[in-house]
Amino acid sequence: MPSLLDGSTPLSPTRVRLALLALSLGAFGIGTTEFVAMGLLPNIASDLLPELFARSPEAANAQAGWLITAYALGVVVGAPTIAGMVARFSRRAVLAWLGTAFTVATLATAVLPSFELVLLSRFVAAIPHGAYFGIAALVGARLLGPGRRARGVALVMTGLTVANVVGVPFATWVGQGFGWRAAYLIVAALFALSTIAILGAVPAQRGEPTQTLRRELRVFRSGQVWFALAIGSIGFGGFFAVYSYIAPIVTEVSGAAESVVPWVLVTIGLGMTVGNLVAGHLADRSVARTLVFFFVLMLLVLMFIAVSARSLPLLFAGVFAVGFAAQGIGPTIQTRLMDVAGDSQSIAAALNHSALNIGNALGAALGGAVIATGVGYLAPIWVGVGLTTAGIVIALLSFRLERRQRGSNRGPSGLVEDDAVEDRALAERNLGADVKA
């Protein structure tokens, strides 16, 4: 494992691993807090909306669903804003402050008495989400150094994928047995622990002293940044068109008992964990090829699920594969944004999470719209096929325009044949060794 230097002091492999583990622990807490509400909506609705729940549990659950929407909106708003404002500060200090904000806001969710206040706390709790992942991705990439950046990003994101396997099911079990507020108290404790771990294990890493929010916002002048955001917002929406309605697909299409749903969710989480790690290795060789590969794989898997979901064993195989493909896309888009952002690294890394949460909202909304027409629970899968196809088209167009621009700027003899070579050159410029042990 290559070491990063502060003048002459290398980081030991153990220190690098501990730092990555601390960053991943924060990601684990975020993954748990983001998705645990989905399993506890009836509990939250009956507690915070008792009169409405007594009249109509369906209406109360629908209103409680705004807690999920509020979190997604907080991510979209907070990711570019916070990341742009803090780019000039020490990255370890910023991560610690973000962890503290997560802790306080999650505690507020656990203790506030009314639905309106809890709704506000979920929006506030989501504001640090994108900035944390963006800055943690930059730190993880620099810890492993040029040529291994995507693996650094993937290792940070491992906490998010493991949360879907362990954190969300466990917090849901606690919330069902001891009250939904207990689940959020556990998540707040996770954030507090991750903050302490970051302060103790992550090396000090200076920010960009000359960067301001105005300068960071220059990233939006890049057409390739807009392409990368569109790939995430539209193409990744194909996954959420299916994931959002996996429970009725299991019970109504496959005919399985409700108790099977958590096992299907665990299977998706396992696929996401494996896909995340595989993508980290592949993207260090070629971001473009890796992105197209996982998008095409997700397209094929979605079509497979659409025609085989009535068989429960085949559905299990399909959801593992769709989790694998979807999470292969996530860190690859993250790396792509870092590659095309120039000097606006902090905001670009965070924007990935705004894009993915737009995909979350888009896929869920379009999937729900087709269900509302009465065409059945397989219809969202075909919506996912359409969104994924659009993502592939956007990605191919982006790479083609980039190659054309390289040719016009450098001439035939200056073309870079392997984009991994260019990635390393960019990494050496943007990710210089400025980490202190």
Short mmCIF file of C-alpha atoms in Angstrom, two decimals:
data_model
loop_
_atom_site.label_atom_id
_atom_site.label_comp_id
_atom_site.label_asym_id
_atom_site.label_seq_id
_atom_site.Cartn_x
_atom_site.Cartn_y
_atom_site.Cartn_z
CA MET A 1 0.00 0.00 0.00
CA PRO A 2 1.62 3.31 -1.03
CA SER A 3 2.25 5.84 1.71
CA LEU A 4 1.51 9.51 1.58
CA LEU A 5 4.13 11.85 2.91
CA ASP A 6 4.25 15.01 4.92
CA GLY A 7 7.63 16.10 3.74
CA SER A 8 9.37 12.87 4.75
CA THR A 9 7.06 11.12 7.22
CA PRO A 10 5.17 8.20 5.67
CA LEU A 11 1.85 6.91 6.88
CA SER A 12 2.02 3.30 7.96
CA PRO A 13 -0.31 0.80 6.28
CA THR A 14 -2.03 0.31 9.66
CA ARG A 15 -2.68 4.04 9.98
CA VAL A 16 -4.15 4.14 6.48
CA ARG A 17 -6.44 1.20 7.24
CA LEU A 18 -7.62 2.74 10.51
CA ALA A 19 -8.32 6.05 8.79
CA LEU A 20 -10.36 4.34 6.08
CA LEU A 21 -12.23 2.36 8.75
CA ALA A 22 -13.11 5.57 10.60
CA LEU A 23 -14.40 7.18 7.42
CA SER A 24 -16.37 4.03 6.58
CA LEU A 25 -17.92 4.01 10.06
CA GLY A 26 -19.37 7.45 9.39
CA ALA A 27 -20.74 6.16 6.09
CA PHE A 28 -22.28 3.22 7.96
CA GLY A 29 -24.14 5.65 10.23
CA ILE A 30 -25.37 7.67 7.25
CA GLY A 31 -26.61 4.58 5.43
CA THR A 32 -28.48 3.47 8.52
CA THR A 33 -30.13 6.82 9.22
CA GLU A 34 -31.12 7.30 5.58
CA PHE A 35 -32.99 4.03 5.15
CA VAL A 36 -34.21 3.01 8.59
CA ALA A 37 -37.34 5.18 8.31
CA MET A 38 -38.58 2.98 5.46
CA GLY A 39 -38.97 0.03 7.81
CA LEU A 40 -40.42 2.07 10.68
CA LEU A 41 -42.98 4.27 8.92
CA PRO A 42 -46.03 2.61 10.59
CA ASN A 43 -44.40 2.96 14.01
CA ILE A 44 -43.56 6.61 13.41
CA ALA A 45 -46.98 7.37 11.94
CA SER A 46 -48.90 5.81 14.84
CA ASP A 47 -46.81 7.74 17.37
CA LEU A 48 -46.59 11.18 15.73
CA LEU A 49 -49.93 11.15 13.87
CA PRO A 50 -52.19 9.17 16.23
CA GLU A 51 -55.52 10.74 15.24
CA LEU A 52 -54.90 10.38 11.53
CA PHE A 53 -53.57 6.86 12.03
CA ALA A 54 -56.74 5.89 13.91
CA ARG A 55 -58.90 7.12 11.00
CA SER A 56 -56.71 5.89 8.14
CA PRO A 57 -53.39 4.05 8.61
CA GLU A 58 -52.73 4.37 4.86
CA ALA A 59 -53.04 8.17 4.96
CA ALA A 60 -50.88 8.39 8.08
CA ASN A 61 -48.17 6.22 6.53
CA ALA A 62 -48.27 8.34 3.38
CA GLN A 63 -47.81 11.52 5.39
CA ALA A 64 -45.00 9.94 7.41
CA GLY A 65 -43.33 9.20 4.06
CA TRP A 66 -42.51 12.90 3.89
CA LEU A 67 -39.76 12.14 6.41
CA ILE A 68 -37.96 10.22 3.65
CA THR A 69 -38.59 12.99 1.13
CA ALA A 70 -37.34 15.64 3.56
CA TYR A 71 -34.09 13.72 4.02
CA ALA A 72 -33.56 13.43 0.26
CA LEU A 73 -34.20 17.16 -0.19
CA GLY A 74 -31.72 17.95 2.59
CA VAL A 75 -29.05 15.95 0.75
CA VAL A 76 -29.72 17.74 -2.54
CA VAL A 77 -29.56 21.18 -0.93
CA GLY A 78 -26.73 20.56 1.50
CA ALA A 79 -24.24 18.69 -0.66
CA PRO A 80 -23.03 21.54 -2.91
CA THR A 81 -23.64 24.28 -0.35
CA ILE A 82 -21.68 22.83 2.56
CA ALA A 83 -18.91 21.32 0.43
CA GLY A 84 -18.34 24.60 -1.37
CA MET A 85 -18.23 26.63 1.83
CA VAL A 86 -15.74 24.42 3.68
CA ALA A 87 -13.31 23.58 0.84
CA ARG A 88 -10.57 25.81 2.28
CA PHE A 89 -10.60 24.26 5.76
CA SER A 90 -8.80 21.20 7.12
CA ARG A 91 -10.63 18.15 5.83
CA ARG A 92 -10.28 16.21 9.09
CA ALA A 93 -11.74 19.12 11.04
CA VAL A 94 -14.61 19.49 8.58
CA LEU A 95 -15.42 15.77 8.79
CA ALA A 96 -15.44 15.97 12.59
CA TRP A 97 -17.80 18.95 12.54
CA LEU A 98 -20.08 17.16 10.08
CA GLY A 99 -20.10 14.10 12.33
CA THR A 100 -21.05 16.32 15.26
CA ALA A 101 -23.89 17.85 13.24
CA PHE A 102 -25.16 14.37 12.36
CA THR A 103 -25.10 13.41 16.03
CA VAL A 104 -27.01 16.46 17.24
CA ALA A 105 -29.63 16.39 14.46
CA THR A 106 -30.26 12.66 14.91
CA LEU A 107 -30.66 13.13 18.65
CA ALA A 108 -33.21 15.84 17.85
CA THR A 109 -35.13 13.37 15.68
CA ALA A 110 -35.22 10.93 18.59
CA VAL A 111 -36.59 13.39 21.17
CA LEU A 112 -38.67 16.06 19.39
CA PRO A 113 -42.37 15.69 20.23
CA SER A 114 -44.28 16.64 17.05
CA PHE A 115 -44.36 15.42 13.48
CA GLU A 116 -43.51 18.87 12.13
CA LEU A 117 -40.41 19.20 14.29
CA VAL A 118 -39.24 15.67 13.47
CA LEU A 119 -39.76 16.46 9.78
CA LEU A 120 -37.55 19.54 10.14
CA SER A 121 -34.91 17.55 12.01
CA ARG A 122 -34.73 15.00 9.18
CA PHE A 123 -34.14 17.78 6.65
CA VAL A 124 -31.41 19.29 8.85
CA ALA A 125 -29.85 15.86 9.51
CA ALA A 126 -29.46 15.32 5.77
CA ILE A 127 -27.64 18.58 5.04
CA PRO A 128 -24.16 17.20 5.98
CA HIS A 129 -24.77 13.93 4.05
CA GLY A 130 -23.34 14.83 0.65
CA ALA A 131 -20.54 16.97 2.03
CA TYR A 132 -19.42 14.12 4.30
CA PHE A 133 -19.32 11.58 1.49
CA GLY A 134 -17.66 14.03 -0.90
CA ILE A 135 -14.89 15.06 1.47
CA ALA A 136 -14.44 11.54 2.84
CA ALA A 137 -14.07 10.31 -0.75
CA LEU A 138 -11.33 12.87 -1.39
CA VAL A 139 -9.52 11.85 1.79
CA GLY A 140 -9.89 8.15 0.99
CA ALA A 141 -8.61 8.69 -2.55
CA ARG A 142 -5.57 10.57 -1.29
CA LEU A 143 -4.83 8.01 1.40
CA LEU A 144 -4.36 5.31 -1.24
CA GLY A 145 -2.77 7.67 -3.75
CA PRO A 146 -2.65 7.88 -7.56
CA GLY A 147 -3.60 4.68 -9.34
CA ARG A 148 -5.71 3.50 -6.39
CA ARG A 149 -8.07 6.43 -5.96
CA ALA A 150 -11.27 4.62 -6.93
CA ARG A 151 -10.45 1.88 -4.43
CA GLY A 152 -10.12 4.53 -1.75
CA VAL A 153 -13.54 5.92 -2.66
CA ALA A 154 -15.04 2.42 -2.69
CA LEU A 155 -13.61 1.57 0.74
CA VAL A 156 -15.21 4.69 2.21
CA MET A 157 -18.52 3.77 0.54
CA THR A 158 -18.33 0.24 1.97
CA GLY A 159 -19.85 1.58 5.18
CA LEU A 160 -22.95 2.65 3.26
CA THR A 161 -23.39 -0.75 1.64
CA VAL A 162 -22.78 -2.69 4.86
CA ALA A 163 -25.41 -0.51 6.53
CA ASN A 164 -27.98 -2.02 4.18
CA VAL A 165 -26.94 -5.51 5.27
CA VAL A 166 -26.52 -4.97 9.02
CA GLY A 167 -27.36 -1.46 10.23
CA VAL A 168 -30.81 -0.97 8.74
CA PRO A 169 -32.19 -4.43 9.68
CA PHE A 170 -30.81 -4.13 13.22
CA ALA A 171 -32.08 -0.58 13.77
CA THR A 172 -35.47 -1.61 12.36
CA TRP A 173 -35.62 -4.55 14.79
CA VAL A 174 -34.76 -2.25 17.69
CA GLY A 175 -37.35 0.30 16.57
CA GLN A 176 -40.08 -2.30 16.29
CA GLY A 177 -39.30 -3.79 19.69
CA PHE A 178 -38.39 -0.72 21.76
CA GLY A 179 -39.93 2.18 19.87
CA TRP A 180 -38.78 4.03 16.77
CA ARG A 181 -37.01 6.68 18.85
CA ALA A 182 -34.64 4.01 20.21
CA ALA A 183 -33.49 3.29 16.66
CA TYR A 184 -32.47 6.91 16.15
CA LEU A 185 -30.69 6.98 19.51
CA ILE A 186 -28.56 4.07 18.29
CA VAL A 187 -27.80 5.93 15.06
CA ALA A 188 -26.82 9.05 17.02
CA ALA A 189 -24.41 6.91 19.06
CA LEU A 190 -22.91 5.60 15.82
CA PHE A 191 -22.29 9.15 14.62
CA ALA A 192 -20.69 10.12 17.93
CA LEU A 193 -18.40 7.07 17.75
CA SER A 194 -17.42 7.80 14.13
CA THR A 195 -16.60 11.42 15.01
CA ILE A 196 -14.22 10.27 17.76
CA ALA A 197 -12.68 7.73 15.37
CA ILE A 198 -12.11 10.38 12.70
CA LEU A 199 -10.36 12.69 15.16
CA GLY A 200 -8.17 9.83 16.36
CA ALA A 201 -7.35 7.98 13.15
CA VAL A 202 -7.67 10.25 10.11
CA PRO A 203 -4.47 12.20 9.37
CA ALA A 204 -4.67 15.97 9.21
CA GLN A 205 -5.16 17.04 5.63
CA ARG A 206 -5.20 20.65 4.58
CA GLY A 207 -7.97 21.99 2.40
CA GLU A 208 -7.58 24.47 -0.41
CA PRO A 209 -6.84 27.83 1.30
CA THR A 210 -7.63 29.88 -1.79
CA GLN A 211 -10.96 28.19 -2.46
CA THR A 212 -14.22 30.03 -1.81
CA LEU A 213 -17.80 29.05 -2.49
CA ARG A 214 -17.78 31.30 -5.54
CA ARG A 215 -14.70 29.60 -6.95
CA GLU A 216 -16.05 26.14 -6.17
CA LEU A 217 -19.25 26.97 -8.04
CA ARG A 218 -17.19 27.40 -11.20
CA VAL A 219 -17.46 23.64 -11.51
CA PHE A 220 -20.89 24.19 -13.10
CA ARG A 221 -19.19 25.76 -16.11
CA SER A 222 -17.93 22.33 -17.13
CA GLY A 223 -20.13 20.45 -19.57
CA GLN A 224 -18.62 17.14 -18.46
CA VAL A 225 -19.67 17.83 -14.86
CA TRP A 226 -23.26 18.31 -16.06
CA PHE A 227 -23.02 15.07 -18.03
CA ALA A 228 -21.80 13.19 -14.94
CA LEU A 229 -24.63 14.63 -12.84
CA ALA A 230 -27.17 13.68 -15.50
CA ILE A 231 -25.82 10.13 -15.59
CA GLY A 232 -26.37 9.82 -11.84
CA SER A 233 -29.72 11.65 -11.71
CA ILE A 234 -31.33 9.78 -14.60
CA GLY A 235 -29.45 6.53 -15.04
CA PHE A 236 -29.25 5.68 -11.34
CA GLY A 237 -32.96 6.41 -11.05
CA GLY A 238 -33.48 3.06 -12.74
CA PHE A 239 -32.33 1.30 -9.58
CA PHE A 240 -34.64 3.28 -7.30
CA ALA A 241 -37.64 2.67 -9.54
CA VAL A 242 -37.32 -0.97 -8.46
CA TYR A 243 -35.83 -0.64 -4.97
CA SER A 244 -38.62 1.68 -3.80
CA TYR A 245 -41.29 -0.95 -4.55
CA ILE A 246 -39.43 -4.15 -3.78
CA ALA A 247 -41.77 -5.01 -0.87
CA PRO A 248 -44.96 -5.25 -2.98
CA ILE A 249 -42.99 -6.97 -5.73
CA VAL A 250 -42.05 -9.67 -3.22
CA THR A 251 -45.53 -10.08 -1.71
CA GLU A 252 -47.82 -9.35 -4.67
CA VAL A 253 -45.80 -10.59 -7.66
CA SER A 254 -43.73 -13.41 -6.15
CA GLY A 255 -46.48 -14.31 -3.69
CA ALA A 256 -44.10 -14.57 -0.74
CA ALA A 257 -44.91 -13.76 2.88
CA GLU A 258 -44.15 -10.31 4.28
CA SER A 259 -41.45 -11.87 6.46
CA VAL A 260 -39.42 -12.57 3.31
CA VAL A 261 -39.02 -8.86 2.51
CA PRO A 262 -36.17 -8.20 5.00
CA TRP A 263 -34.22 -11.12 3.54
CA VAL A 264 -34.64 -9.68 0.06
CA LEU A 265 -33.35 -6.34 1.34
CA VAL A 266 -30.36 -8.06 2.93
CA THR A 267 -29.66 -9.77 -0.40
CA ILE A 268 -29.69 -6.42 -2.19
CA GLY A 269 -27.31 -5.06 0.45
CA LEU A 270 -24.92 -7.98 -0.06
CA GLY A 271 -24.93 -7.36 -3.80
CA MET A 272 -24.24 -3.67 -3.20
CA THR A 273 -21.30 -4.48 -0.93
CA VAL A 274 -19.66 -6.76 -3.48
CA GLY A 275 -20.37 -4.43 -6.40
CA ASN A 276 -18.88 -1.47 -4.56
CA LEU A 277 -15.57 -3.24 -3.97
CA VAL A 278 -15.34 -4.68 -7.49
CA ALA A 279 -16.05 -1.28 -9.01
CA GLY A 280 -13.24 0.29 -7.02
CA HIS A 281 -10.71 -2.05 -8.63
CA LEU A 282 -12.13 -1.78 -12.14
CA ALA A 283 -12.50 2.02 -12.12
CA ASP A 284 -8.81 2.44 -11.29
CA ARG A 285 -8.14 0.86 -14.69
CA SER A 286 -10.78 2.73 -16.69
CA VAL A 287 -13.60 4.86 -15.35
CA ALA A 288 -15.39 5.00 -18.70
CA ARG A 289 -15.38 1.26 -19.35
CA THR A 290 -16.38 0.48 -15.77
CA LEU A 291 -19.33 2.87 -15.85
CA VAL A 292 -20.66 1.51 -19.13
CA PHE A 293 -20.15 -2.09 -17.98
CA PHE A 294 -22.19 -1.67 -14.80
CA PHE A 295 -24.93 0.29 -16.55
CA VAL A 296 -25.32 -2.38 -19.22
CA LEU A 297 -25.30 -5.06 -16.53
CA MET A 298 -28.04 -3.25 -14.60
CA LEU A 299 -30.12 -2.94 -17.77
CA LEU A 300 -29.89 -6.68 -18.41
CA VAL A 301 -30.64 -7.54 -14.79
CA LEU A 302 -33.72 -5.30 -14.69
CA MET A 303 -35.11 -7.02 -17.78
CA PHE A 304 -34.36 -10.38 -16.16
CA ILE A 305 -36.29 -9.40 -13.02
CA ALA A 306 -39.21 -8.13 -15.08
CA VAL A 307 -39.71 -11.52 -16.74
CA SER A 308 -38.80 -13.79 -13.79
CA ALA A 309 -40.05 -12.01 -10.63
CA ARG A 310 -42.90 -14.49 -10.16
CA SER A 311 -40.27 -17.08 -9.15
CA LEU A 312 -38.94 -16.26 -5.68
CA PRO A 313 -35.52 -17.97 -6.16
CA LEU A 314 -35.00 -16.10 -9.43
CA LEU A 315 -36.07 -12.86 -7.74
CA PHE A 316 -33.41 -13.38 -5.07
CA ALA A 317 -30.80 -13.88 -7.78
CA GLY A 318 -32.02 -10.81 -9.63
CA VAL A 319 -32.02 -8.47 -6.65
CA PHE A 320 -28.48 -9.51 -5.68
CA ALA A 321 -27.35 -8.73 -9.22
CA VAL A 322 -29.18 -5.40 -9.38
CA GLY A 323 -27.61 -4.37 -6.06
CA PHE A 324 -24.20 -5.41 -7.42
CA ALA A 325 -24.67 -3.38 -10.60
CA ALA A 326 -26.17 -0.31 -8.92
CA GLN A 327 -23.46 0.07 -6.31
CA GLY A 328 -20.83 -0.48 -8.98
CA ILE A 329 -22.14 2.68 -10.60
CA GLY A 330 -22.03 4.85 -7.45
CA PRO A 331 -18.27 5.09 -6.71
CA THR A 332 -17.50 5.14 -10.44
CA ILE A 333 -19.61 8.28 -10.97
CA GLN A 334 -17.94 9.72 -7.86
CA THR A 335 -14.51 9.17 -9.40
CA ARG A 336 -15.69 10.54 -12.74
CA LEU A 337 -16.84 13.77 -11.11
CA MET A 338 -13.50 14.14 -9.33
CA ASP A 339 -11.72 13.65 -12.67
CA VAL A 340 -13.63 16.33 -14.57
CA ALA A 341 -13.97 18.93 -11.79
CA GLY A 342 -10.57 20.57 -12.13
CA ASP A 343 -9.83 22.58 -8.98
CA SER A 344 -13.39 22.32 -7.59
CA GLN A 345 -12.81 18.91 -6.06
CA SER A 346 -14.78 19.29 -2.83
CA ILE A 347 -18.05 20.43 -4.34
CA ALA A 348 -17.81 17.99 -7.26
CA ALA A 349 -17.30 15.02 -4.94
CA ALA A 350 -20.34 16.07 -2.92
CA LEU A 351 -22.52 16.72 -5.97
CA ASN A 352 -22.53 13.00 -6.70
CA HIS A 353 -24.84 12.49 -3.73
CA SER A 354 -27.17 15.26 -4.84
CA ALA A 355 -27.39 13.53 -8.22
CA LEU A 356 -28.04 10.10 -6.72
CA ASN A 357 -30.76 11.47 -4.44
CA ILE A 358 -32.41 13.15 -7.42
CA GLY A 359 -32.32 9.70 -9.01
CA ASN A 360 -33.90 8.33 -5.85
CA ALA A 361 -36.78 10.80 -6.06
CA LEU A 362 -37.18 10.43 -9.85
CA GLY A 363 -37.22 6.64 -9.87
CA ALA A 364 -39.62 6.41 -6.94
CA ALA A 365 -41.96 9.05 -8.36
CA LEU A 366 -42.13 7.57 -11.87
CA GLY A 367 -42.49 4.06 -10.48
CA GLY A 368 -45.34 5.17 -8.24
CA ALA A 369 -47.00 7.00 -11.12
CA VAL A 370 -47.20 3.88 -13.28
CA ILE A 371 -48.45 1.79 -10.36
CA ALA A 372 -51.22 4.35 -9.83
CA THR A 373 -52.49 3.67 -13.36
CA GLY A 374 -53.31 0.09 -12.32
CA VAL A 375 -50.79 -1.70 -14.55
CA GLY A 376 -49.26 -3.67 -11.67
CA TYR A 377 -46.05 -3.85 -9.67
CA LEU A 378 -43.89 -5.06 -12.56
CA ALA A 379 -44.39 -1.72 -14.32
CA PRO A 380 -41.76 0.17 -12.24
CA ILE A 381 -39.16 -2.32 -13.41
CA TRP A 382 -39.78 -1.29 -17.01
CA VAL A 383 -39.54 2.34 -15.89
CA GLY A 384 -36.14 1.39 -14.49
CA VAL A 385 -35.19 -0.14 -17.84
CA GLY A 386 -36.02 3.13 -19.56
CA LEU A 387 -34.09 5.29 -17.08
CA THR A 388 -31.07 2.99 -17.20
CA THR A 389 -31.07 3.08 -21.00
CA ALA A 390 -31.11 6.87 -20.86
CA GLY A 391 -28.15 6.76 -18.48
CA ILE A 392 -26.17 4.61 -20.92
CA VAL A 393 -26.90 7.00 -23.79
CA ILE A 394 -25.82 10.02 -21.74
CA ALA A 395 -22.62 8.28 -20.65
CA LEU A 396 -21.67 7.27 -24.19
CA LEU A 397 -22.38 10.78 -25.46
CA SER A 398 -20.26 12.27 -22.67
CA PHE A 399 -17.26 10.06 -23.44
CA ARG A 400 -17.56 10.63 -27.18
CA LEU A 401 -17.57 14.41 -26.78
CA GLU A 402 -14.63 14.19 -24.41
CA ARG A 403 -12.59 12.17 -26.90
CA ARG A 404 -13.45 14.65 -29.64
CA GLN A 405 -12.36 17.54 -27.45
CA ARG A 406 -9.08 15.82 -26.62
CA GLY A 407 -8.44 15.33 -30.31
CA SER A 408 -9.11 18.95 -31.20
CA ASN A 409 -6.96 20.23 -28.33
CA ARG A 410 -3.96 17.91 -28.70
CA GLY A 411 -3.94 16.60 -32.21
CA PRO A 412 -3.67 12.92 -33.22
CA SER A 413 -0.22 12.43 -31.73
CA GLY A 414 -1.30 13.74 -28.32
CA LEU A 415 -4.28 11.49 -27.69
CA VAL A 416 -4.40 9.56 -24.43
CA GLU A 417 -5.29 5.99 -25.33
CA ASP A 418 -6.06 4.74 -21.85
CA ASP A 419 -8.09 7.01 -19.62
CA ALA A 420 -6.44 5.47 -16.57
CA VAL A 421 -3.22 7.19 -17.66
CA GLU A 422 -4.97 10.52 -17.71
CA ASP A 423 -6.62 9.74 -14.37
CA ARG A 424 -3.19 9.25 -12.80
CA ALA A 425 -1.89 12.49 -14.25
CA LEU A 426 -4.91 14.33 -12.90
CA ALA A 427 -4.56 12.64 -9.54
CA GLU A 428 -0.93 13.66 -9.22
CA ARG A 429 -1.91 17.27 -9.87
CA ASN A 430 -5.01 17.44 -7.67
CA LEU A 431 -4.16 14.90 -4.98
CA GLY A 432 -0.60 15.91 -4.07
CA ALA A 433 0.90 14.45 -0.94
CA ASP A 434 -0.11 16.96 1.70
CA VAL A 435 -1.32 14.60 4.43
CA LYS A 436 0.20 14.89 7.87
CA ALA A 437 0.70 11.84 10.03
#
